[in-house]
mmCIF file of C-alpha atoms in Angstrom:
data_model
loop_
_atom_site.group_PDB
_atom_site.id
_atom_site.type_symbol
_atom_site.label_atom_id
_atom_site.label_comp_id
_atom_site.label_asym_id
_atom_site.label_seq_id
_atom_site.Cartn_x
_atom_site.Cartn_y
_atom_site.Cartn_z
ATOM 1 C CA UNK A 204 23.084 -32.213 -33.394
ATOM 2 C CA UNK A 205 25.142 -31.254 -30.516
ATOM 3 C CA UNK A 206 27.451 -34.536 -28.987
ATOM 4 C CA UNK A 207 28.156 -32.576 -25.822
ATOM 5 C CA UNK A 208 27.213 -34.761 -23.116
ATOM 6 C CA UNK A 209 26.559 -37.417 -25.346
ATOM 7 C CA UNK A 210 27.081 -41.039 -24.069
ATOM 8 C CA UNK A 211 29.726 -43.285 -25.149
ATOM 9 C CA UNK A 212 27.893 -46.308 -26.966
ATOM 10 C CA UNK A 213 28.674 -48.892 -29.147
ATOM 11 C CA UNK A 214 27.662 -49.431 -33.000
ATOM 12 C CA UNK A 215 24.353 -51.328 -32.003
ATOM 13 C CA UNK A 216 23.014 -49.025 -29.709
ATOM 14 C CA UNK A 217 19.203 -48.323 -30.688
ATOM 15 C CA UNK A 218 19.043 -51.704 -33.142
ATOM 16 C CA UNK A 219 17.854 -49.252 -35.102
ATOM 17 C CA UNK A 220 13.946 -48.777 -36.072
ATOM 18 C CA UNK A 221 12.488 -47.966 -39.449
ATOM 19 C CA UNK A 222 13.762 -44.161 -39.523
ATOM 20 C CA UNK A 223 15.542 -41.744 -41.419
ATOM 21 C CA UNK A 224 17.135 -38.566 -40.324
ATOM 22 C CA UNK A 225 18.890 -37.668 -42.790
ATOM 23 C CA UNK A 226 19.152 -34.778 -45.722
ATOM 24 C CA UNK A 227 16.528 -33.495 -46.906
ATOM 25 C CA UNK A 228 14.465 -35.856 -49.617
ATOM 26 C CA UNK A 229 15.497 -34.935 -53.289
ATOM 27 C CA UNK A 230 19.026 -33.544 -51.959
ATOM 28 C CA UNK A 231 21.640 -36.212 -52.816
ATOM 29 C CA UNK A 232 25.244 -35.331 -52.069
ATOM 30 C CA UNK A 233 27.916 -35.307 -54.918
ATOM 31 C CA UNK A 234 29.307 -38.866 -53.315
ATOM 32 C CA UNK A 235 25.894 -40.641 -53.499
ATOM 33 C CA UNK A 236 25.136 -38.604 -57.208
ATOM 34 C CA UNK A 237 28.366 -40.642 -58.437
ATOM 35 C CA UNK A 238 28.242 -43.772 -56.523
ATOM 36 C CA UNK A 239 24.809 -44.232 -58.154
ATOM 37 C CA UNK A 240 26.326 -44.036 -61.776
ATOM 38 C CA UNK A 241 29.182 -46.841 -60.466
ATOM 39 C CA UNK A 242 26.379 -49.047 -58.622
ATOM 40 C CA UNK A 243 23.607 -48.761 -61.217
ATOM 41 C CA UNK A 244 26.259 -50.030 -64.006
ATOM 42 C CA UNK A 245 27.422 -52.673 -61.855
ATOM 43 C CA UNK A 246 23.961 -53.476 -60.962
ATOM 44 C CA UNK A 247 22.938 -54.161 -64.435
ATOM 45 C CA UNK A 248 26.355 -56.820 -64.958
ATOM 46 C CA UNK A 249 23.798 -59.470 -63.496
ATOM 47 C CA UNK A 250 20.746 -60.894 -61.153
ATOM 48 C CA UNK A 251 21.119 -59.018 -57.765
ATOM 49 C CA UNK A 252 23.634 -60.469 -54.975
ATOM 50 C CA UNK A 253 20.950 -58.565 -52.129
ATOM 51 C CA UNK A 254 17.239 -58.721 -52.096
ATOM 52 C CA UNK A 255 15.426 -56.522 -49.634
ATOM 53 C CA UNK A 256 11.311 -57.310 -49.020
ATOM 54 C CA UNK A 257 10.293 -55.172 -46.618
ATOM 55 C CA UNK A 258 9.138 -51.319 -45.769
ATOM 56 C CA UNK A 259 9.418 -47.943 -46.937
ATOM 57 C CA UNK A 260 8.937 -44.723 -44.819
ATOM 58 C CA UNK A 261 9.144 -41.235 -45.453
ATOM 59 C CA UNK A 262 10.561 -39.328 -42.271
ATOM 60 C CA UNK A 263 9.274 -36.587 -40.565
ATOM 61 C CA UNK A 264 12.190 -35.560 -37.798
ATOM 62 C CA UNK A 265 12.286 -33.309 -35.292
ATOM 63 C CA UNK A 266 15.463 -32.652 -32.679
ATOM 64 C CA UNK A 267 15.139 -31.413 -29.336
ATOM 65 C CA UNK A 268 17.103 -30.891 -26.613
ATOM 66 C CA UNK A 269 15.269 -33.845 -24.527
ATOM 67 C CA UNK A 270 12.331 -36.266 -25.491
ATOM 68 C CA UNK A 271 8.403 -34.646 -24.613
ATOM 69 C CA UNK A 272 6.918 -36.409 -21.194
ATOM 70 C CA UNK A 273 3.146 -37.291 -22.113
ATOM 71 C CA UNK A 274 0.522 -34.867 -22.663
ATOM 72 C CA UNK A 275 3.362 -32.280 -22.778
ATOM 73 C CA UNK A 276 4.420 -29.242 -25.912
ATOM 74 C CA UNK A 277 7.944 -28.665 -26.312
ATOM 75 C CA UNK A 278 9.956 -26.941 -28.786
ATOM 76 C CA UNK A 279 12.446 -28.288 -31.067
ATOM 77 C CA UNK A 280 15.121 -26.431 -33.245
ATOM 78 C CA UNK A 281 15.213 -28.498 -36.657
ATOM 79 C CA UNK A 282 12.768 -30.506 -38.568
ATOM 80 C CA UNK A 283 13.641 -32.528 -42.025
ATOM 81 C CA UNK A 284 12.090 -35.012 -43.914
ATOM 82 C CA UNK A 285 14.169 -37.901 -44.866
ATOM 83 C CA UNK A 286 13.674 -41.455 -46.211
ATOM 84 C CA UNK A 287 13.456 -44.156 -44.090
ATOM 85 C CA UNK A 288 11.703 -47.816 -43.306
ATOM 86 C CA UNK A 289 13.652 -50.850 -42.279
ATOM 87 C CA UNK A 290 13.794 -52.860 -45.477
ATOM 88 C CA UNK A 291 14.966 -49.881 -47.136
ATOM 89 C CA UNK A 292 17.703 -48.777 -44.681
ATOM 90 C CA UNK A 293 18.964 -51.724 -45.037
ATOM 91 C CA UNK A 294 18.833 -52.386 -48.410
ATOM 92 C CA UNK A 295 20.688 -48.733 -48.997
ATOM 93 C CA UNK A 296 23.599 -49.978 -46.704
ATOM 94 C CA UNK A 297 24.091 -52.721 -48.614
ATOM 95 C CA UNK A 298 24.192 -51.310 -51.904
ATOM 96 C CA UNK A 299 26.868 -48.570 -50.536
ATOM 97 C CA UNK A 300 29.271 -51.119 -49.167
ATOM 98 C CA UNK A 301 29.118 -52.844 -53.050
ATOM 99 C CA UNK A 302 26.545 -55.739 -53.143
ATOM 100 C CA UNK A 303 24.449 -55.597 -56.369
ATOM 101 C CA UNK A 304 20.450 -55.122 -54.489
ATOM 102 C CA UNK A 305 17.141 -54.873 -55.654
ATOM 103 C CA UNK A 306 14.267 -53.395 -53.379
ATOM 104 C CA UNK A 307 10.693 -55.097 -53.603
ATOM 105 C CA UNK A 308 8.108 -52.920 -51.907
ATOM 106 C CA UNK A 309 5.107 -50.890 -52.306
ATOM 107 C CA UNK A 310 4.701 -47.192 -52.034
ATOM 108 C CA UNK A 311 1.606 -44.354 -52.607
ATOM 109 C CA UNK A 312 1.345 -42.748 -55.646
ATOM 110 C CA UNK A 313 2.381 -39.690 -54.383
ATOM 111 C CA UNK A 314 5.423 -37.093 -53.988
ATOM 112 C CA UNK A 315 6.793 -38.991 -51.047
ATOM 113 C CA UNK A 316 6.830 -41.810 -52.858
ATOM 114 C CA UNK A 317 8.125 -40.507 -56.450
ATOM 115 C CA UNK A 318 11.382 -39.117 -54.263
ATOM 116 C CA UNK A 319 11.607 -42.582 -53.032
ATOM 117 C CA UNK A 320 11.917 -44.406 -55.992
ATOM 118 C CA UNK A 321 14.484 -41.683 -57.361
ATOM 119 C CA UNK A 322 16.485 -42.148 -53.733
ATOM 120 C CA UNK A 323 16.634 -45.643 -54.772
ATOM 121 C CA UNK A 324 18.428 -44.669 -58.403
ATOM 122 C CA UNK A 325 20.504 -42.695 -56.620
ATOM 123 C CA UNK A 326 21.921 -45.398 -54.669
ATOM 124 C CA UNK A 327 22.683 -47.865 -57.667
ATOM 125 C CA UNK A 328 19.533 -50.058 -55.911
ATOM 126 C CA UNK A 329 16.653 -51.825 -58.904
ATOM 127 C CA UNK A 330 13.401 -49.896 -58.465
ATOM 128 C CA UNK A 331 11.824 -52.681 -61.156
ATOM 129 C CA UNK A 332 9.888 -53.985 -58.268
ATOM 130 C CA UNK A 333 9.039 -50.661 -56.357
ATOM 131 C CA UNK A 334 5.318 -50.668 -56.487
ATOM 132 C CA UNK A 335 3.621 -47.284 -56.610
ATOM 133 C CA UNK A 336 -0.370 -47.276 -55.628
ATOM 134 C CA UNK A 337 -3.021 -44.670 -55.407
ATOM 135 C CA UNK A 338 -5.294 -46.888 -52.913
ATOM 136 C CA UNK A 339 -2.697 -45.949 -49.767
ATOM 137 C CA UNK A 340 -0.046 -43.215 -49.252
ATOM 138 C CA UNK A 341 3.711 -44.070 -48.376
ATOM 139 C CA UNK A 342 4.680 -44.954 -45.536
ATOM 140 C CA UNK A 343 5.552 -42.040 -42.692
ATOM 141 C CA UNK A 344 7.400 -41.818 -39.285
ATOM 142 C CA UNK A 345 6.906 -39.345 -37.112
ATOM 143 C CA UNK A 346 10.421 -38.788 -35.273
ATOM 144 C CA UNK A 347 11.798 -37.214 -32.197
ATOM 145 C CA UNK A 348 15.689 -37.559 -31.395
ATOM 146 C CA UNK A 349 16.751 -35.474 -28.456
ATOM 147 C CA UNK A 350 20.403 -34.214 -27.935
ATOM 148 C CA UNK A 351 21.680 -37.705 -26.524
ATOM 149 C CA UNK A 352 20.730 -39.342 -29.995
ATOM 150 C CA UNK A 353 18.031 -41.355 -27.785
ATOM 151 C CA UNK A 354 14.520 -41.701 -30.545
ATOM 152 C CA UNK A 355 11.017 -42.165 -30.203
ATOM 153 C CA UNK A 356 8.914 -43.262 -33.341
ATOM 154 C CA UNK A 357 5.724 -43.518 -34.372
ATOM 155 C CA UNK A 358 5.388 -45.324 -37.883
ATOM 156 C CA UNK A 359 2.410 -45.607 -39.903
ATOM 157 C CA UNK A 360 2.391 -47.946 -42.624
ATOM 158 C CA UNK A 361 0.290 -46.740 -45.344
ATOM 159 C CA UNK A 362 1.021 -48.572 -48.994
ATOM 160 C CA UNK A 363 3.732 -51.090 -47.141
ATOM 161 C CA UNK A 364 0.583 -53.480 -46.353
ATOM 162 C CA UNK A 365 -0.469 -53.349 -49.517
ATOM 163 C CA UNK A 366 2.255 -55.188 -50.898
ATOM 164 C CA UNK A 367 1.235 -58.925 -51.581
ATOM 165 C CA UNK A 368 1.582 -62.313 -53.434
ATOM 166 C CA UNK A 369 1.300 -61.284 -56.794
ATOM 167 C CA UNK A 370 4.287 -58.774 -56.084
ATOM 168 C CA UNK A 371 6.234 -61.400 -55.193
ATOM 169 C CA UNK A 372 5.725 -63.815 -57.897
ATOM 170 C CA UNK A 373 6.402 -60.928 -60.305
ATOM 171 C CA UNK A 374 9.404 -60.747 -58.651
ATOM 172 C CA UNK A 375 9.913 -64.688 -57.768
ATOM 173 C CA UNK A 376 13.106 -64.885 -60.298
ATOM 174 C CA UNK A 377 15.385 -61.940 -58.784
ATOM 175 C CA UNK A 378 14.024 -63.670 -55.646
ATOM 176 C CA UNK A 379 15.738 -67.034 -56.472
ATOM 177 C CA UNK A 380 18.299 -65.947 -58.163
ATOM 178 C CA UNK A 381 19.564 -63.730 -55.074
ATOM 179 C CA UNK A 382 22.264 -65.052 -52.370
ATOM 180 C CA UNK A 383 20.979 -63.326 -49.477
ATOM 181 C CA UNK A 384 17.299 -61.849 -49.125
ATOM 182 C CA UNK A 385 16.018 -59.770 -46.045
ATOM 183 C CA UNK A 386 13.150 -59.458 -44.665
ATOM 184 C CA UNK A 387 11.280 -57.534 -41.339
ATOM 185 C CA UNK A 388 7.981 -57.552 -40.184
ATOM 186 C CA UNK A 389 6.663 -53.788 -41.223
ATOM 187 C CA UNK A 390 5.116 -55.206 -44.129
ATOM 188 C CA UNK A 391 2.288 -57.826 -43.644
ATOM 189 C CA UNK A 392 3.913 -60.860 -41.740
ATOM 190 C CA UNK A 393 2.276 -63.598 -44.104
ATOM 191 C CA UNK A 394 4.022 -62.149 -46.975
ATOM 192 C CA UNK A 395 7.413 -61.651 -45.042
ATOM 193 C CA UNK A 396 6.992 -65.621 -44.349
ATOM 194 C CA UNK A 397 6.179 -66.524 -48.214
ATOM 195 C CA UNK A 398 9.266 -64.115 -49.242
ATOM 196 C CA UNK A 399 11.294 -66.223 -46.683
ATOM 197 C CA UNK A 400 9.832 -70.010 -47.761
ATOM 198 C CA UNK A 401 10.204 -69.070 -51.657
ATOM 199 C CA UNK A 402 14.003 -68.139 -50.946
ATOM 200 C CA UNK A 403 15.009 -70.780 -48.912
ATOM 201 C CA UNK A 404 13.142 -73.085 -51.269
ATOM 202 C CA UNK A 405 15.879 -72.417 -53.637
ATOM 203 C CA UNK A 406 18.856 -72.723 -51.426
ATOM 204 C CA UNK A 407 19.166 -68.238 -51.053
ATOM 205 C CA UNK A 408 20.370 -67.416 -47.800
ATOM 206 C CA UNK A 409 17.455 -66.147 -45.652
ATOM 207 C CA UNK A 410 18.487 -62.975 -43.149
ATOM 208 C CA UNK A 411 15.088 -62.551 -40.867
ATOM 209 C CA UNK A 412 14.850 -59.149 -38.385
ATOM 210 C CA UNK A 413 11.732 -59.532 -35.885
ATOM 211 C CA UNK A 414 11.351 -55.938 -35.749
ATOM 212 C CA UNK A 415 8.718 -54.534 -35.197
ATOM 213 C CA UNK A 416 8.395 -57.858 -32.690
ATOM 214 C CA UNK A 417 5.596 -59.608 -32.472
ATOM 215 C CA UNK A 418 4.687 -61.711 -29.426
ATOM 216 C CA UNK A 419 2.892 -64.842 -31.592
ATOM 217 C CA UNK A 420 5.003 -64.784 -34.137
ATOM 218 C CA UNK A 421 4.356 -67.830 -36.972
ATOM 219 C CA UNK A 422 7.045 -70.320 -36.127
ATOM 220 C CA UNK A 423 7.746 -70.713 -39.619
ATOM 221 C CA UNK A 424 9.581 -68.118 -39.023
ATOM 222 C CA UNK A 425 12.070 -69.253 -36.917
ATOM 223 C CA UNK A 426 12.649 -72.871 -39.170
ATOM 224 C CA UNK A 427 13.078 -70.729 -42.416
ATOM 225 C CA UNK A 428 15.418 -68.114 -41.260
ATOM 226 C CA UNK A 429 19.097 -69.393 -41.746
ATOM 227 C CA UNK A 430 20.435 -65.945 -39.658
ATOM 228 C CA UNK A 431 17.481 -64.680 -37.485
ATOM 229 C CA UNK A 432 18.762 -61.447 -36.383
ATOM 230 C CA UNK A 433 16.914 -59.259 -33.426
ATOM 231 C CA UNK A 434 17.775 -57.142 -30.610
ATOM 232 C CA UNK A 435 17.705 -57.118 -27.032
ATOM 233 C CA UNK A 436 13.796 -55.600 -26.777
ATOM 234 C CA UNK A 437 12.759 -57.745 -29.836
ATOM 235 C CA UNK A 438 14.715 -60.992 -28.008
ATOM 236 C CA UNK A 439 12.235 -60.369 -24.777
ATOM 237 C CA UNK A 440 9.087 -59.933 -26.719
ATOM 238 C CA UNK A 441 9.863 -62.905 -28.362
ATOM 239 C CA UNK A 442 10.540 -65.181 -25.322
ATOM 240 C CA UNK A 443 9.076 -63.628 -22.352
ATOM 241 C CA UNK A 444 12.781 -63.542 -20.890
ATOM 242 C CA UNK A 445 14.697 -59.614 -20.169
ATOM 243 C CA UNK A 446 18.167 -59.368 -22.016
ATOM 244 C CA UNK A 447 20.562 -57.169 -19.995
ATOM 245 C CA UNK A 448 23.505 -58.679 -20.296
ATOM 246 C CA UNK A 449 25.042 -61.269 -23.184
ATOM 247 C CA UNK A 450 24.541 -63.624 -20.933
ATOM 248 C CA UNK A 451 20.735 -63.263 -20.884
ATOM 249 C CA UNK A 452 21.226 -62.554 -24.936
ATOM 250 C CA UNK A 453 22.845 -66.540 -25.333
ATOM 251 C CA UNK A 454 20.010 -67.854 -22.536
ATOM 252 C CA UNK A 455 17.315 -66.526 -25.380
ATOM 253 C CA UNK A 456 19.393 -67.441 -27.862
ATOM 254 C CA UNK A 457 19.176 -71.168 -26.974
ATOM 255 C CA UNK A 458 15.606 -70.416 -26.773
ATOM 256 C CA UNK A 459 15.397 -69.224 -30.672
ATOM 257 C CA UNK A 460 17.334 -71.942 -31.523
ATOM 258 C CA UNK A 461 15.246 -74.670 -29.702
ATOM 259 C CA UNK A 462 12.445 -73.247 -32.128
ATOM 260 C CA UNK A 463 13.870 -73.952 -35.366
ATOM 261 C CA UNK A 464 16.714 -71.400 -36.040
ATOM 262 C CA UNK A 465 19.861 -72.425 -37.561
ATOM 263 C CA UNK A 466 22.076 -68.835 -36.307
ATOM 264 C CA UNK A 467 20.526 -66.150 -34.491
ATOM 265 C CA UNK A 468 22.647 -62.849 -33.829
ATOM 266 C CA UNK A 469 21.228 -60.784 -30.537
ATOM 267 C CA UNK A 470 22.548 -57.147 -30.259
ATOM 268 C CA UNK A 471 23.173 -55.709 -27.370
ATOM 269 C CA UNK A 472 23.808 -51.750 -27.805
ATOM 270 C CA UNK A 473 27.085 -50.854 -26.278
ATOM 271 C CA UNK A 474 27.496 -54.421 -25.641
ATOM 272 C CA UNK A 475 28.177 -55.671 -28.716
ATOM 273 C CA UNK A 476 26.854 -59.108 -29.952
ATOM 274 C CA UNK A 477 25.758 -61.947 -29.107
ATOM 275 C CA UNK A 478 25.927 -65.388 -31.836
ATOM 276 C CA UNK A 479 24.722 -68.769 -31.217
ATOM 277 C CA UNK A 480 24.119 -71.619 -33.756
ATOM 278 C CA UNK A 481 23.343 -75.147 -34.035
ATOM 279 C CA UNK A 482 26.419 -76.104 -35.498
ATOM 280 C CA UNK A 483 28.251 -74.138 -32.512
ATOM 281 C CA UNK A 484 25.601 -74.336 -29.296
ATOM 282 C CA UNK A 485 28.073 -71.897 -26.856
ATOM 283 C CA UNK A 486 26.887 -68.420 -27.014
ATOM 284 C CA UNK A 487 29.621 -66.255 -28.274
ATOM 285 C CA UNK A 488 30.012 -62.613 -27.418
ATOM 286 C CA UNK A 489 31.244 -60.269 -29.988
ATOM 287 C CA UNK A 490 32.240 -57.063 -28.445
ATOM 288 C CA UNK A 491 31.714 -53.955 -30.333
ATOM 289 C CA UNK A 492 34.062 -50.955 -29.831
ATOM 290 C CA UNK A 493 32.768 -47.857 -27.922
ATOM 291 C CA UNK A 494 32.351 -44.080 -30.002
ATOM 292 C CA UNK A 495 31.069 -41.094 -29.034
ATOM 293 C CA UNK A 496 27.201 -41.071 -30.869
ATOM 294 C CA UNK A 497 25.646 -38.555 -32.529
ATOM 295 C CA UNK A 498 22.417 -40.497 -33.643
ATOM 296 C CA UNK A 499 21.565 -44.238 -32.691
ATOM 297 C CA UNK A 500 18.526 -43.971 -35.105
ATOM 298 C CA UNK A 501 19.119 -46.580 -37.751
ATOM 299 C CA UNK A 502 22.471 -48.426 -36.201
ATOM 300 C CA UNK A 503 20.175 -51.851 -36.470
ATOM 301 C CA UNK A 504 19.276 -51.130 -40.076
ATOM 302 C CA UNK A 505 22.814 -50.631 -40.684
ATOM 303 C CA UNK A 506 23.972 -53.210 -39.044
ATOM 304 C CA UNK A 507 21.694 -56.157 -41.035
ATOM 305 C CA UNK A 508 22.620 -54.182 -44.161
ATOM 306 C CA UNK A 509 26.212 -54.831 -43.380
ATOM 307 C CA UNK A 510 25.663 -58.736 -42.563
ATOM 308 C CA UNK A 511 23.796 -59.479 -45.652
ATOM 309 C CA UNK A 512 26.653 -57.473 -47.845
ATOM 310 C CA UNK A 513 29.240 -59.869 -46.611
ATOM 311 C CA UNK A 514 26.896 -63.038 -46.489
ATOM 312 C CA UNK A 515 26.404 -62.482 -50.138
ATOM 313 C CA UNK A 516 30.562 -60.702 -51.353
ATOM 314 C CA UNK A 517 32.754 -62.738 -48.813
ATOM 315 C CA UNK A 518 30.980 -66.149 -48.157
ATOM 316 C CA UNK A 519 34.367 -67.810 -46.556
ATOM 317 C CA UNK A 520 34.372 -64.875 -43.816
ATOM 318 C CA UNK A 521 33.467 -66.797 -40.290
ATOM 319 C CA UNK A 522 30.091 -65.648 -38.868
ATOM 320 C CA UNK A 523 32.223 -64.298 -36.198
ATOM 321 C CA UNK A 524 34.454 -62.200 -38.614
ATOM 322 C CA UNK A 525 31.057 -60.877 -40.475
ATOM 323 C CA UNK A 526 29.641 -59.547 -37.369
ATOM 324 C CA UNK A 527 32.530 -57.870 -36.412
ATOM 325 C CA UNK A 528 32.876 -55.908 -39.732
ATOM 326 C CA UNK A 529 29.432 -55.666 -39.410
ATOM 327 C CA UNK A 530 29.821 -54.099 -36.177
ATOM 328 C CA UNK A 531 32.185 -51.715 -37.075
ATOM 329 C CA UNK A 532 30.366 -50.750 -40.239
ATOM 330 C CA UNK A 533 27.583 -49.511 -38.099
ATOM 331 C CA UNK A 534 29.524 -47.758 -35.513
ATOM 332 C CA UNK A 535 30.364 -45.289 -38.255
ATOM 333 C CA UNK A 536 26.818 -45.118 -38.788
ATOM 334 C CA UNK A 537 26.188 -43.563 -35.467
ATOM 335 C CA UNK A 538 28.634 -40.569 -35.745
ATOM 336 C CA UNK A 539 26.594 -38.593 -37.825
ATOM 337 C CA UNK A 540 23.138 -37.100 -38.266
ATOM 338 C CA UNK A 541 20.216 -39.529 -39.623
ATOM 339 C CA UNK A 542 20.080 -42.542 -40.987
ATOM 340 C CA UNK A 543 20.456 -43.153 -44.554
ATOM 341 C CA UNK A 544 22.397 -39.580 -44.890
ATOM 342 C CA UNK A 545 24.722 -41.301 -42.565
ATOM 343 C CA UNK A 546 25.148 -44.863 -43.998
ATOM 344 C CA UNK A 547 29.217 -45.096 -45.067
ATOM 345 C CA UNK A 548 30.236 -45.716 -48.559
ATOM 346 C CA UNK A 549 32.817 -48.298 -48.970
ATOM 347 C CA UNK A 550 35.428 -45.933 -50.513
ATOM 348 C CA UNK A 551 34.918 -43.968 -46.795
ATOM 349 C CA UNK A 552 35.873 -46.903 -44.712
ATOM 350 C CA UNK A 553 38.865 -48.866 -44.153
ATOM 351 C CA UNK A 554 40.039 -50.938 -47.401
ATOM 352 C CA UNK A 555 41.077 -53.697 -44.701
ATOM 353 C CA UNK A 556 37.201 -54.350 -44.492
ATOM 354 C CA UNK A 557 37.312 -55.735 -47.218
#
C-alpha cells in the first residue's frame, strides 16, 4: 500500500477492529513456518501462560485509493483474504512475542475455517479448544482500507455465537490454570462474562476489551475485569461522554472505575494512553511515539496482545512500563500491510523489550 501522503500516527491509531489484512490464508512465511516449531514445543512444556475467548474472522480486503461515499462503486487495485477476529489477533500477538496461548473459539466446518485452525499451528497457539461446526460458517469481514490506512468493516459473525457453556467447561482447566485470559464482546456477551467470572474465580488475571461496544453493557463486566481495556469510540459508547483529548480519556476513566473496575487503559490513537486505577486515582498519560503508518487495521488487537504477554512473562513490570512496551510493540504493527501478516516476532524487535 502506498505511504505517500500518509499521516503521521501513533501505535494506537484505529484500536484496531476484528480484521486481518494480511497474506494470503494458507501462505505462512518461512519466519512464522519456524517460529511455530519453537512455540508449539514450548507450548507443550506446560498449561498455557495466555488464554484468548473470543472471535474468529476470515478477511475479505480490498485497498483503494480512498473509502466509497454511500450508494457509490469504486474500484480498488488488490483484494486478499486473510485471517482475522479480535480474540484471535490478539491471541496471535501474544504467542509471537513468547507467551505459551491457547485459543477457545468456534468456527464453521468449512475451508475458511480448516485454514484457521492450521494458522493457529502455525503460530505455536493450542487449537484443542477450536470448535469446528457445520450449523454456522466462520466468521467473515468484509474490508476496505484506503491509501491513508483509514478502514471500514463490516463483520458478520457466523459460528463465533455459537460458542457456549459447555465449551467453556470443556475448557474450564486451561481456563484456571492460565495467568492472564482475554476476552471481547464478538462472541455472545453472556459467555464473555462467564469466561471472565470463572477466571477471576480462581485468582487469573482478567484483560476485558469492550469492542464491539455495547451501550448496556452487564456491569459485571466492569467488577470482574482486573484491566478493562477500550478505546476512545468504545470509552463514549460506554459513558455517554466524547474522548478527544487524555484529558476527556481520565474524566471517563473515573467513570469506569466508579463502576467496578480495578485498571482501565483508554487509547487514544496518536495520543498515546491513558491509565487510571483504584490503587492510583490520577489519570496518567502514556505518550506513544509518532511513525509513519501503513495500516492502522489491527493496532488495538496488537496492542491487548502485547499487554496480556507481559501481564502473564514480566509480572514485576509497572502498569506504566507494560503499556509502554505495549505501545511500542504495536507501533511496529502499523508499518506494514494487514494485521496478523504484520504482527512482530520477538526475535524482530528490540531485545531491550524484554
Amino acid at each position: 500500500m502506498a505511504t505517500s501522503g500518509a499521516p503521521e500516527v501513533a501505535a494506537q491509531a484505529a484500536g484496531g477492529r476484528s480484521s486481518q489484512a494480511g497474506s494470503p490464508a494458507g501462505e505462512p512465511s518461512a519466519a512464522s513456518q519456524g517460529l511455530s516449531l519453537r512455540l508449539g514445543a514450548m507450548a507443550a512444556a506446560g498449561p498455557a501462560e495466555v488464554v484468548v475467548v473470543g472471535s474468529c474472522m476470515t478477511d475479505l480486503v480490498s485497498l483503494t485509493t480512498r473509502l466509497p461515499k454511500a450508494g457509490e462503486t469504486i474500484h480498488g487495485h488488490k483484494f486478499f483474504i486473510g485471517f482475522g477476529g479480535k480474540g484471535a489477533n490478539q491471541c496471535i500477538q501474544a504467542a509471537r512475542l513468547g507467551a505459551k496461548t491457547l485459543m477457545i473459539c468456534k468456527v464453521g466446518k468449512d475451508s475458511f475455517g480448516n485454514d484457521y485452525i492450521e494458522n493457529f499451528k502455525r503460530n505455536g497457539i493450542s487449537t484443542e479448544f477450536v470448535g469446528q461446526t457445520e450449523d454456522a460458517a466462520t466468521g467473515a469481514a468484509s474490508i476496505i482500507v484506503n491509501s491513508e490506512g483509514q478502514n471500514v468493516i463490516v463483520i458478520v459473525a457466523g459460528a463465533n455465537l455459537l460458542l457456549d457453556s459447555e465449551d467453556l467447561k470443556r475448557a474450564a482447566n486451561a481456563i484456571c490454570k492460565a495467568k492472564v485470559i482475554i476476552c471481547q464482546l464478538e462472541i455472545t456477551p453472556a459467555i464473555s462474562l462467564e469466561a471472565l467470572k470463572m477466571a477471576y474465580a480462581n485468582g487469573v488475571k482478567t484483560l476485558f476489551n469492550p469492542a464491539p461496544a455495547h451501550a448496556e453493557l452487564d456491569p459485571q463486566f466492569y467488577t470482574h475485569s482486573d484491566i478493562f481495556c477500550c478505546n476512545e469510540s468504545e470509552a463514549e459508547i460506554l459513558t455517554g461522554t466524547p474522548v478527544g483529548s487524555p484529558e476527556d480519556a481520565g474524566k471517563v476513566g473515573l467513570v469506569l472505575l466508579e463502576r467496578g473496575c480495578k485498571l482501565v487503559i483508554v487509547t487514544l490513537g496518536a495520543e498515546g494512553c491513558v491509565m487510571i486505577s483504584v490503587d492510583d486515582p490520577i489519570p496518567k498519560h502514556v505518550p506513544a511515539g509518532k511513525v509513519r503508518a501503513v495500516d492502522t487495521t489491527g493496532a488495538g488487537d496488537s496492542f491487548v496482545g502485547a499487554l496480556a504477554f507481559f501481564m502473564a512473562c514480566y509480572p514485576n513490570l509497572s502498569m506504566e512500563e507494560v503499556i509502554r512496551k505495549s505501545n511500542f510493540i504495536a507501533s511496529v504493527s502499523v508499518q506494514a500491510s494487514g494485521t496478523q501478516s504484520s504482527y512482530p516476532y520477538r526475535k524482530d524487535l528490540p531485545q531491550d523489550l524484554f
